[in-house]
Amino acid sequence: MKIQDILDALTAESLLVGYVNIDTNQVISGLPRTSSSLVQQDDIFICISGFQADGHQFAAKAVMHGASLVIHEKSIEANLPGIGVKNSRKAAAILAKLYYHNPSSKFKLIGVTGTNGKTTITTLISQLLTAQEKKVGLIGTLGYSILGVHYPSNRTTPDIMDLNRIFSDMVSAGCEYVVMEVSSHALALERVYGLEFDFSIFTNLSRDHLDFHQDMESYAQAKFLLFEYLLKNNGHALINIDDSYGLTFYKKIHTNCSSISFVEGDFKISNIHQNLDISEFTLIHENQNTTIKSTLLGKFNIMNVAMAIATTHMILPQTSWEELSAIAEVLKPPVGRLEAVINHQHVGVFVDYAHTPDALENVLNTLQELKPHRLLCLIGSGGDRDKGKRPEMGKVAVSHADITIFTDDNPRSESPVQIIRDMVADLDPFDSFWIIRNRKIAIESILHLAQPGDIVLLAGKGHETYQEINGEKQHFDDREIADAYLKAELISDDSILALPIDPLMLEFVYGTKINLLEKDTVLTSISTDSRKIGNNALFFAIKGDNFDGHTYVEDVLRDTSCYAVVSTHPAKHEQAILVEDTVKALGLLAEKYLSLFRVKKIALTGSVGKTTTKEFIFNIMNIHGSTLKTLANENNYIGLPKTIFRVQPNHKFAVLELGTNHSGEIQMLADICHPDIGIITNIGPSHLEFFDNEDGVFQEKIFLFKRHLEALIYPGDDVRFASYMGKGISFGLEPHNTYHLKEVSGMGNETHIKINNESYQYASPVPFYAMNVLIAVAVGKLLGFSETSIQKGLNNNIDLGWRMKVQESGKRKLILDCYNANPMSMLAALEYWVLVEPKRPHIAILGDMLELGDRTDSYHQQVSNYLKMKHLDVIITVGEKAKLYGGDSHFQNVDLLIESGILQSLDPEAIILLKASHGIHLEKLIGRL
């Protein structure tokens, strides 16, 4: 370049201030440079006042490296050859244009700007023009391409020097059209100054980049610069006037401007129809109605497709609408823009670049319109960028998705912990979200959570193939992670949490700051027993009657992969999370955890028969879908969370037993599991030392019904439930009940019953299970199961442990009920026992009924009265109160009974009943009988 030509070009743009120490006839063969470290012999160095460094400080260094000329807007050393300008960035644009012989004047340049849709629209225009056999170049977020050959790029809009070099290469390749994304940064930093735009498109404007632009007005002003450049070149604009900023721009431009809208514009979009496979709409222009079909999904993509087609029509007016419509059907979206991850799991999985509140909302609305069972969203936010959009994105995700997992995006130099804290700052801890900072584990977890019919959105990174952490880019591709997981064979293990726990999640559940969060640890199991704890476990230190878990916290935390929840801090250990009450903390976490699973929850309580009823319900439910159930004695404030943490994503139902021996426990347990269906089996004298009488038991149990339930099921023959008549499903012996038991008859190892007018049988000879079966049938009917499928479930055996277990031992028949006892269950067991093969000898070994409060003696006396009435063969009693039964032999405890030798003298062909509360330990006798 001749220096005089440079001066003339700067003068023409009103940029020249003056020059010193130069020869205007000198010809410079080198490149314009904005980095002194790149300067070579005979280059031109342009001093840019940057955000991190000021190029004016390196002017002398650039000359030492061989620069022949310095362009500057501030003063530099007087002896340097320099040209003073008003704006160095604009001067750089002019020099680049001059050096590369104004390449943008040698093709049609189409610029697309806006917050969202730039990449999609530029890609679509490129495809439309290429389909018309035009030679096309493309520049944008995904890099740039020349006649279909792709090249990488670090910026949406490259640096002005690179941009003109790329343009020059496109000219050399014969490009007739170049379609370019124009970012607000590029506009504000003069990276596109001096380019000769022929067409410009405005998509929309919503919150983004306010770390750079400070406010929305500054952001909008930057975008409008593109249209000022366009008008200077007498180009034509297409503007989305449904956007408020777009409407403002449209009114300011007046001439050479077309509008597009869903309502009214030069191009109008109407008659929209969408499904999972296709979008269809009508594009109306100058009384011409054209039907457009596209595989791009969503209303926002309909606008993108319409803008691309409208622009192509303006560029190539000779192309017929029919031809444009035909091309539209084969248009493909850019990579990472609502891109489907194909799988055979019957789950819709989409990867999208949405990283602003508006873009995220558009994509989620689009996917919701496809009517998935559930919509699951994974989202993060980039570090060192606009922090103000983070809480907005958090609210958009949680309000539009059924479940949201917050994870890392590109933290860059920021703390990943703080980024997520910002995103969830305005959320309630019990909104439907979870936190897993490790993005790979988060993707795998959300895909594990998804079930057939669900849709999963992996948002934020789209096409990106890296993750930037602490300034280092590491290979990472959402699509690769998802594809690999969906193809892998997974082994189910309910000892491992289906959804791992990030310690940061605990911070929001418990409302307390947690240390050591910079490690992206995930916890994969939960334990209240330090003896059974492994790596990556969350230990709850619970104080019991015999042991205090806090004693073992230091041992647990020697494994640095573990955390502990404590109510007293062990030496300020960094991985100990301090809460007021560890039992409540366990329940709180279980409540939050269970809320993320799609499972129909049936909770039942009652004085007797809970476990038996639960097992019958489970057998029926498990025919219709994988069912979670309470195991063993997991029916209290520790056991229920243990059950919950075994839930798996494929569980369709959960049958949860709720037990109580203190006031308020049923309410606490129901608050943890939030049941859909509540069942009370009966009210009887149980745990009366805490509830005084049966009315006290009723008041405790009824807390299960004091919440929003889809249905409640209760014993309609009990007058205490009279106020619930007509409000739910009642069961009992009386015909007024919704379901009433009409007939019960034994047949071998089965029992046949009639419920209303339907006949059933169940796989047990115990007749008093009939009421438990009645409840189970009521649940099946409520859920719409057929009589045949209910019967199929009842055909399966139930395992009740030491509850009314009937087994043979030689010629003896043992009826074993050593788990629990109260007056109702004791009398029911005795009534069954006396009817079993009545001609054979009958022997009963009976123990205390515990936890009966002040009426303990009278309840034991009731049993005594029954026994006297029946004149039975042999009664052996064990325990302090059992002597009230008036048996033939009495022992203070089971060990004394064993030592007595009386067991050896019992009739070898007898029907023997063992019945007592578990605390008497009659199970010790089983092996001796």
PDB file of C-alpha atoms in Angstrom, residues 302-535:
ATOM      1  CA  ILE A 302     -40.582 -21.075  11.795  1.00  0.00           C
ATOM      2  CA  MET A 303     -39.546 -17.428  11.998  1.00  0.00           C
ATOM      3  CA  ASN A 304     -35.954 -18.388  11.158  1.00  0.00           C
ATOM      4  CA  VAL A 305     -37.043 -20.399   8.111  1.00  0.00           C
ATOM      5  CA  ALA A 306     -39.410 -17.648   6.985  1.00  0.00           C
ATOM      6  CA  MET A 307     -36.707 -14.969   7.274  1.00  0.00           C
ATOM      7  CA  ALA A 308     -34.247 -17.111   5.304  1.00  0.00           C
ATOM      8  CA  ILE A 309     -36.802 -17.720   2.534  1.00  0.00           C
ATOM      9  CA  ALA A 310     -37.883 -14.051   2.466  1.00  0.00           C
ATOM     10  CA  THR A 311     -34.259 -12.914   2.181  1.00  0.00           C
ATOM     11  CA  THR A 312     -33.545 -15.388  -0.605  1.00  0.00           C
ATOM     12  CA  HIS A 313     -36.621 -14.142  -2.446  1.00  0.00           C
ATOM     13  CA  MET A 314     -35.325 -10.569  -2.198  1.00  0.00           C
ATOM     14  CA  ILE A 315     -31.844 -11.626  -3.327  1.00  0.00           C
ATOM     15  CA  LEU A 316     -33.114 -13.821  -6.165  1.00  0.00           C
ATOM     16  CA  PRO A 317     -36.537 -12.427  -7.106  1.00  0.00           C
ATOM     17  CA  GLN A 318     -36.569 -14.563 -10.243  1.00  0.00           C
ATOM     18  CA  THR A 319     -36.806 -17.741  -8.117  1.00  0.00           C
ATOM     19  CA  SER A 320     -40.390 -18.971  -7.905  1.00  0.00           C
ATOM     20  CA  TRP A 321     -42.153 -19.463  -4.599  1.00  0.00           C
ATOM     21  CA  GLU A 322     -42.818 -23.081  -5.549  1.00  0.00           C
ATOM     22  CA  GLU A 323     -39.092 -23.630  -5.936  1.00  0.00           C
ATOM     23  CA  LEU A 324     -38.329 -22.003  -2.584  1.00  0.00           C
ATOM     24  CA  SER A 325     -41.022 -24.121  -0.944  1.00  0.00           C
ATOM     25  CA  ALA A 326     -39.507 -27.309  -2.367  1.00  0.00           C
ATOM     26  CA  ILE A 327     -36.035 -26.383  -1.132  1.00  0.00           C
ATOM     27  CA  ALA A 328     -37.396 -25.545   2.323  1.00  0.00           C
ATOM     28  CA  GLU A 329     -38.462 -29.166   2.850  1.00  0.00           C
ATOM     29  CA  VAL A 330     -34.834 -30.367   2.736  1.00  0.00           C
ATOM     30  CA  LEU A 331     -33.232 -27.547   4.742  1.00  0.00           C
ATOM     31  CA  LYS A 332     -31.118 -28.787   7.636  1.00  0.00           C
ATOM     32  CA  PRO A 333     -30.522 -26.918  10.891  1.00  0.00           C
ATOM     33  CA  PRO A 334     -26.965 -26.056  11.900  1.00  0.00           C
ATOM     34  CA  VAL A 335     -25.246 -28.468  14.257  1.00  0.00           C
ATOM     35  CA  GLY A 336     -26.132 -27.975  17.908  1.00  0.00           C
ATOM     36  CA  ARG A 337     -29.366 -26.121  17.191  1.00  0.00           C
ATOM     37  CA  LEU A 338     -32.198 -28.309  18.455  1.00  0.00           C
ATOM     38  CA  GLU A 339     -30.161 -31.218  17.157  1.00  0.00           C
ATOM     39  CA  ALA A 340     -31.657 -34.650  17.904  1.00  0.00           C
ATOM     40  CA  VAL A 341     -29.535 -37.405  19.418  1.00  0.00           C
ATOM     41  CA  ILE A 342     -30.985 -40.523  17.810  1.00  0.00           C
ATOM     42  CA  ASN A 343     -31.615 -43.398  20.228  1.00  0.00           C
ATOM     43  CA  HIS A 344     -33.745 -46.491  20.723  1.00  0.00           C
ATOM     44  CA  GLN A 345     -34.877 -45.647  24.251  1.00  0.00           C
ATOM     45  CA  HIS A 346     -38.040 -43.877  23.025  1.00  0.00           C
ATOM     46  CA  VAL A 347     -36.748 -40.688  24.653  1.00  0.00           C
ATOM     47  CA  GLY A 348     -36.457 -37.442  22.710  1.00  0.00           C
ATOM     48  CA  VAL A 349     -32.957 -36.041  23.287  1.00  0.00           C
ATOM     49  CA  PHE A 350     -32.038 -32.636  21.851  1.00  0.00           C
ATOM     50  CA  VAL A 351     -28.841 -30.586  22.036  1.00  0.00           C
ATOM     51  CA  ASP A 352     -29.205 -26.828  21.653  1.00  0.00           C
ATOM     52  CA  TYR A 353     -26.971 -23.780  21.966  1.00  0.00           C
ATOM     53  CA  ALA A 354     -29.615 -21.797  23.892  1.00  0.00           C
ATOM     54  CA  HIS A 355     -27.645 -19.743  26.405  1.00  0.00           C
ATOM     55  CA  THR A 356     -29.888 -16.717  26.967  1.00  0.00           C
ATOM     56  CA  PRO A 357     -33.206 -16.550  28.835  1.00  0.00           C
ATOM     57  CA  ASP A 358     -35.140 -15.837  25.644  1.00  0.00           C
ATOM     58  CA  ALA A 359     -33.498 -18.581  23.588  1.00  0.00           C
ATOM     59  CA  LEU A 360     -33.975 -21.096  26.393  1.00  0.00           C
ATOM     60  CA  GLU A 361     -37.635 -20.177  26.757  1.00  0.00           C
ATOM     61  CA  ASN A 362     -38.201 -20.513  23.004  1.00  0.00           C
ATOM     62  CA  VAL A 363     -36.657 -23.969  22.870  1.00  0.00           C
ATOM     63  CA  LEU A 364     -38.473 -25.213  25.971  1.00  0.00           C
ATOM     64  CA  ASN A 365     -41.800 -23.920  24.663  1.00  0.00           C
ATOM     65  CA  THR A 366     -41.154 -25.685  21.367  1.00  0.00           C
ATOM     66  CA  LEU A 367     -40.408 -29.000  23.054  1.00  0.00           C
ATOM     67  CA  GLN A 368     -43.391 -28.620  25.397  1.00  0.00           C
ATOM     68  CA  GLU A 369     -45.641 -28.256  22.345  1.00  0.00           C
ATOM     69  CA  LEU A 370     -44.599 -31.800  21.378  1.00  0.00           C
ATOM     70  CA  LYS A 371     -46.522 -32.952  24.501  1.00  0.00           C
ATOM     71  CA  PRO A 372     -43.905 -35.140  26.192  1.00  0.00           C
ATOM     72  CA  HIS A 373     -44.752 -37.038  29.366  1.00  0.00           C
ATOM     73  CA  ARG A 374     -42.140 -34.857  31.021  1.00  0.00           C
ATOM     74  CA  LEU A 375     -39.699 -32.252  29.775  1.00  0.00           C
ATOM     75  CA  LEU A 376     -36.257 -32.472  31.372  1.00  0.00           C
ATOM     76  CA  CYS A 377     -33.734 -29.658  30.959  1.00  0.00           C
ATOM     77  CA  LEU A 378     -29.997 -29.516  31.605  1.00  0.00           C
ATOM     78  CA  ILE A 379     -28.574 -25.996  31.670  1.00  0.00           C
ATOM     79  CA  GLY A 380     -25.586 -24.006  32.889  1.00  0.00           C
ATOM     80  CA  SER A 381     -24.192 -20.551  32.242  1.00  0.00           C
ATOM     81  CA  GLY A 382     -20.812 -19.376  31.005  1.00  0.00           C
ATOM     82  CA  GLY A 383     -18.280 -17.732  33.260  1.00  0.00           C
ATOM     83  CA  ASP A 384     -16.821 -14.248  32.675  1.00  0.00           C
ATOM     84  CA  ARG A 385     -20.040 -13.232  30.920  1.00  0.00           C
ATOM     85  CA  ASP A 386     -23.241 -11.334  31.782  1.00  0.00           C
ATOM     86  CA  LYS A 387     -24.058 -12.413  35.346  1.00  0.00           C
ATOM     87  CA  GLY A 388     -27.447 -10.715  35.366  1.00  0.00           C
ATOM     88  CA  LYS A 389     -28.969 -13.272  32.985  1.00  0.00           C
ATOM     89  CA  ARG A 390     -28.142 -16.223  35.267  1.00  0.00           C
ATOM     90  CA  PRO A 391     -31.100 -16.001  37.682  1.00  0.00           C
ATOM     91  CA  GLU A 392     -33.391 -15.268  34.727  1.00  0.00           C
ATOM     92  CA  MET A 393     -32.222 -18.444  33.003  1.00  0.00           C
ATOM     93  CA  GLY A 394     -32.758 -20.376  36.238  1.00  0.00           C
ATOM     94  CA  LYS A 395     -36.348 -19.167  36.505  1.00  0.00           C
ATOM     95  CA  VAL A 396     -37.061 -19.855  32.815  1.00  0.00           C
ATOM     96  CA  ALA A 397     -35.765 -23.419  33.088  1.00  0.00           C
ATOM     97  CA  VAL A 398     -37.666 -24.310  36.257  1.00  0.00           C
ATOM     98  CA  SER A 399     -40.904 -22.677  35.115  1.00  0.00           C
ATOM     99  CA  HIS A 400     -40.944 -24.404  31.695  1.00  0.00           C
ATOM    100  CA  ALA A 401     -39.362 -27.808  32.385  1.00  0.00           C
ATOM    101  CA  ASP A 402     -40.708 -30.511  34.673  1.00  0.00           C
ATOM    102  CA  ILE A 403     -37.198 -31.181  35.996  1.00  0.00           C
ATOM    103  CA  THR A 404     -34.071 -29.053  35.612  1.00  0.00           C
ATOM    104  CA  ILE A 405     -30.495 -30.074  36.319  1.00  0.00           C
ATOM    105  CA  PHE A 406     -28.094 -27.167  36.749  1.00  0.00           C
ATOM    106  CA  THR A 407     -24.547 -27.953  35.720  1.00  0.00           C
ATOM    107  CA  ASP A 408     -21.298 -26.394  34.528  1.00  0.00           C
ATOM    108  CA  ASP A 409     -21.137 -24.769  31.098  1.00  0.00           C
ATOM    109  CA  ASN A 410     -17.837 -23.032  30.343  1.00  0.00           C
ATOM    110  CA  PRO A 411     -16.820 -21.640  33.759  1.00  0.00           C
ATOM    111  CA  ARG A 412     -13.727 -20.069  32.190  1.00  0.00           C
ATOM    112  CA  SER A 413     -11.921 -18.239  35.028  1.00  0.00           C
ATOM    113  CA  GLU A 414     -14.966 -18.036  37.328  1.00  0.00           C
ATOM    114  CA  SER A 415     -15.927 -20.329  40.187  1.00  0.00           C
ATOM    115  CA  PRO A 416     -18.422 -22.935  38.891  1.00  0.00           C
ATOM    116  CA  VAL A 417     -19.973 -22.923  42.353  1.00  0.00           C
ATOM    117  CA  GLN A 418     -20.755 -19.209  42.229  1.00  0.00           C
ATOM    118  CA  ILE A 419     -22.192 -19.444  38.725  1.00  0.00           C
ATOM    119  CA  ILE A 420     -24.746 -22.022  39.851  1.00  0.00           C
ATOM    120  CA  ARG A 421     -25.447 -20.077  43.045  1.00  0.00           C
ATOM    121  CA  ASP A 422     -26.303 -17.134  40.790  1.00  0.00           C
ATOM    122  CA  MET A 423     -28.576 -19.275  38.617  1.00  0.00           C
ATOM    123  CA  VAL A 424     -30.650 -20.663  41.499  1.00  0.00           C
ATOM    124  CA  ALA A 425     -30.561 -17.531  43.667  1.00  0.00           C
ATOM    125  CA  ASP A 426     -34.233 -16.691  43.064  1.00  0.00           C
ATOM    126  CA  LEU A 427     -35.545 -20.264  43.241  1.00  0.00           C
ATOM    127  CA  ASP A 428     -37.237 -22.056  46.092  1.00  0.00           C
ATOM    128  CA  PRO A 429     -35.097 -25.004  47.270  1.00  0.00           C
ATOM    129  CA  PHE A 430     -38.078 -27.258  46.603  1.00  0.00           C
ATOM    130  CA  ASP A 431     -38.623 -26.146  43.031  1.00  0.00           C
ATOM    131  CA  SER A 432     -38.120 -29.053  40.640  1.00  0.00           C
ATOM    132  CA  PHE A 433     -34.377 -28.750  40.153  1.00  0.00           C
ATOM    133  CA  TRP A 434     -31.217 -30.636  41.030  1.00  0.00           C
ATOM    134  CA  ILE A 435     -27.548 -29.655  40.891  1.00  0.00           C
ATOM    135  CA  ILE A 436     -24.720 -31.753  39.451  1.00  0.00           C
ATOM    136  CA  ARG A 437     -21.756 -29.573  38.533  1.00  0.00           C
ATOM    137  CA  ASN A 438     -19.800 -32.264  36.674  1.00  0.00           C
ATOM    138  CA  ARG A 439     -21.373 -31.886  33.227  1.00  0.00           C
ATOM    139  CA  LYS A 440     -20.623 -35.432  32.052  1.00  0.00           C
ATOM    140  CA  ILE A 441     -22.228 -36.950  35.153  1.00  0.00           C
ATOM    141  CA  ALA A 442     -25.093 -34.449  34.854  1.00  0.00           C
ATOM    142  CA  ILE A 443     -25.820 -35.484  31.253  1.00  0.00           C
ATOM    143  CA  GLU A 444     -25.688 -39.168  32.156  1.00  0.00           C
ATOM    144  CA  SER A 445     -27.919 -38.561  35.174  1.00  0.00           C
ATOM    145  CA  ILE A 446     -30.630 -36.661  33.316  1.00  0.00           C
ATOM    146  CA  LEU A 447     -30.676 -39.322  30.606  1.00  0.00           C
ATOM    147  CA  HIS A 448     -30.912 -42.010  33.303  1.00  0.00           C
ATOM    148  CA  LEU A 449     -33.823 -40.123  34.837  1.00  0.00           C
ATOM    149  CA  ALA A 450     -35.685 -39.905  31.511  1.00  0.00           C
ATOM    150  CA  GLN A 451     -38.257 -42.555  30.668  1.00  0.00           C
ATOM    151  CA  PRO A 452     -40.041 -43.469  27.413  1.00  0.00           C
ATOM    152  CA  GLY A 453     -42.191 -40.556  26.289  1.00  0.00           C
ATOM    153  CA  ASP A 454     -39.989 -37.941  27.984  1.00  0.00           C
ATOM    154  CA  ILE A 455     -37.967 -35.267  26.172  1.00  0.00           C
ATOM    155  CA  VAL A 456     -34.528 -34.148  27.356  1.00  0.00           C
ATOM    156  CA  LEU A 457     -32.933 -30.824  26.400  1.00  0.00           C
ATOM    157  CA  LEU A 458     -29.179 -30.474  26.820  1.00  0.00           C
ATOM    158  CA  ALA A 459     -28.841 -26.708  26.550  1.00  0.00           C
ATOM    159  CA  GLY A 460     -26.109 -24.114  26.452  1.00  0.00           C
ATOM    160  CA  LYS A 461     -23.208 -25.589  24.504  1.00  0.00           C
ATOM    161  CA  GLY A 462     -24.793 -26.913  21.332  1.00  0.00           C
ATOM    162  CA  HIS A 463     -22.139 -27.326  18.666  1.00  0.00           C
ATOM    163  CA  GLU A 464     -19.200 -26.699  20.995  1.00  0.00           C
ATOM    164  CA  THR A 465     -16.668 -29.501  21.273  1.00  0.00           C
ATOM    165  CA  TYR A 466     -14.825 -28.190  24.307  1.00  0.00           C
ATOM    166  CA  GLN A 467     -15.337 -27.099  27.893  1.00  0.00           C
ATOM    167  CA  GLU A 468     -13.270 -24.165  29.130  1.00  0.00           C
ATOM    168  CA  ILE A 469     -12.246 -24.420  32.796  1.00  0.00           C
ATOM    169  CA  ASN A 470      -9.661 -22.128  34.390  1.00  0.00           C
ATOM    170  CA  GLY A 471      -8.695 -20.842  30.963  1.00  0.00           C
ATOM    171  CA  GLU A 472      -7.988 -24.318  29.593  1.00  0.00           C
ATOM    172  CA  LYS A 473     -10.094 -25.854  26.848  1.00  0.00           C
ATOM    173  CA  GLN A 474     -10.719 -29.577  27.202  1.00  0.00           C
ATOM    174  CA  HIS A 475     -12.509 -31.750  24.663  1.00  0.00           C
ATOM    175  CA  PHE A 476     -16.186 -32.040  25.546  1.00  0.00           C
ATOM    176  CA  ASP A 477     -19.176 -32.638  23.305  1.00  0.00           C
ATOM    177  CA  ASP A 478     -22.699 -32.952  24.727  1.00  0.00           C
ATOM    178  CA  ARG A 479     -23.711 -35.034  21.722  1.00  0.00           C
ATOM    179  CA  GLU A 480     -20.882 -37.531  22.194  1.00  0.00           C
ATOM    180  CA  ILE A 481     -21.607 -37.952  25.909  1.00  0.00           C
ATOM    181  CA  ALA A 482     -25.332 -38.445  25.286  1.00  0.00           C
ATOM    182  CA  ASP A 483     -24.825 -40.832  22.385  1.00  0.00           C
ATOM    183  CA  ALA A 484     -22.365 -43.004  24.323  1.00  0.00           C
ATOM    184  CA  TYR A 485     -24.644 -43.194  27.358  1.00  0.00           C
ATOM    185  CA  LEU A 486     -27.736 -44.040  25.331  1.00  0.00           C
ATOM    186  CA  LYS A 487     -25.887 -46.897  23.614  1.00  0.00           C
ATOM    187  CA  ALA A 488     -24.347 -48.343  26.786  1.00  0.00           C
ATOM    188  CA  GLU A 489     -25.736 -51.370  28.606  1.00  0.00           C
ATOM    189  CA  LEU A 490     -26.520 -50.243  32.139  1.00  0.00           C
ATOM    190  CA  ILE A 491     -26.728 -52.444  35.222  1.00  0.00           C
ATOM    191  CA  SER A 492     -29.344 -51.419  37.754  1.00  0.00           C
ATOM    192  CA  ASP A 493     -28.148 -51.256  41.365  1.00  0.00           C
ATOM    193  CA  ASP A 494     -30.456 -49.727  43.956  1.00  0.00           C
ATOM    194  CA  SER A 495     -27.596 -49.479  46.472  1.00  0.00           C
ATOM    195  CA  ILE A 496     -26.285 -46.673  44.260  1.00  0.00           C
ATOM    196  CA  LEU A 497     -28.366 -43.506  44.086  1.00  0.00           C
ATOM    197  CA  ALA A 498     -30.161 -43.216  40.758  1.00  0.00           C
ATOM    198  CA  LEU A 499     -29.475 -39.481  40.918  1.00  0.00           C
ATOM    199  CA  PRO A 500     -26.114 -38.600  42.496  1.00  0.00           C
ATOM    200  CA  ILE A 501     -25.938 -35.785  45.020  1.00  0.00           C
ATOM    201  CA  ASP A 502     -23.656 -32.813  44.532  1.00  0.00           C
ATOM    202  CA  PRO A 503     -22.734 -31.286  47.915  1.00  0.00           C
ATOM    203  CA  LEU A 504     -23.777 -27.928  46.458  1.00  0.00           C
ATOM    204  CA  MET A 505     -27.330 -29.305  46.257  1.00  0.00           C
ATOM    205  CA  LEU A 506     -27.232 -29.851  50.019  1.00  0.00           C
ATOM    206  CA  GLU A 507     -26.361 -26.196  50.456  1.00  0.00           C
ATOM    207  CA  PHE A 508     -29.719 -25.216  48.983  1.00  0.00           C
ATOM    208  CA  VAL A 509     -31.723 -27.952  50.688  1.00  0.00           C
ATOM    209  CA  TYR A 510     -30.357 -27.016  54.104  1.00  0.00           C
ATOM    210  CA  GLY A 511     -29.762 -23.296  53.580  1.00  0.00           C
ATOM    211  CA  THR A 512     -26.186 -23.427  54.823  1.00  0.00           C
ATOM    212  CA  LYS A 513     -22.879 -22.692  53.120  1.00  0.00           C
ATOM    213  CA  ILE A 514     -20.753 -25.794  52.516  1.00  0.00           C
ATOM    214  CA  ASN A 515     -16.976 -25.968  52.249  1.00  0.00           C
ATOM    215  CA  LEU A 516     -14.768 -27.803  49.741  1.00  0.00           C
ATOM    216  CA  LEU A 517     -17.232 -27.200  46.946  1.00  0.00           C
ATOM    217  CA  GLU A 518     -14.571 -26.457  44.369  1.00  0.00           C
ATOM    218  CA  LYS A 519     -14.106 -30.221  44.090  1.00  0.00           C
ATOM    219  CA  ASP A 520     -16.835 -31.518  41.763  1.00  0.00           C
ATOM    220  CA  THR A 521     -17.493 -34.475  44.065  1.00  0.00           C
ATOM    221  CA  VAL A 522     -20.730 -36.386  43.677  1.00  0.00           C
ATOM    222  CA  LEU A 523     -22.156 -38.573  46.420  1.00  0.00           C
ATOM    223  CA  THR A 524     -23.557 -41.876  45.222  1.00  0.00           C
ATOM    224  CA  SER A 525     -24.919 -43.478  48.391  1.00  0.00           C
ATOM    225  CA  ILE A 526     -26.525 -42.539  51.697  1.00  0.00           C
ATOM    226  CA  SER A 527     -25.995 -44.263  55.023  1.00  0.00           C
ATOM    227  CA  THR A 528     -26.881 -43.961  58.672  1.00  0.00           C
ATOM    228  CA  ASP A 529     -24.585 -46.867  59.586  1.00  0.00           C
ATOM    229  CA  SER A 530     -20.869 -46.100  59.621  1.00  0.00           C
ATOM    230  CA  ARG A 531     -20.113 -49.835  59.459  1.00  0.00           C
ATOM    231  CA  LYS A 532     -21.705 -50.135  56.030  1.00  0.00           C
ATOM    232  CA  ILE A 533     -20.307 -47.097  54.307  1.00  0.00           C
ATOM    233  CA  GLY A 534     -18.301 -46.919  51.103  1.00  0.00           C
ATOM    234  CA  ASN A 535     -16.677 -44.267  48.961  1.00  0.00           C
TER     235      ASN A 535
END
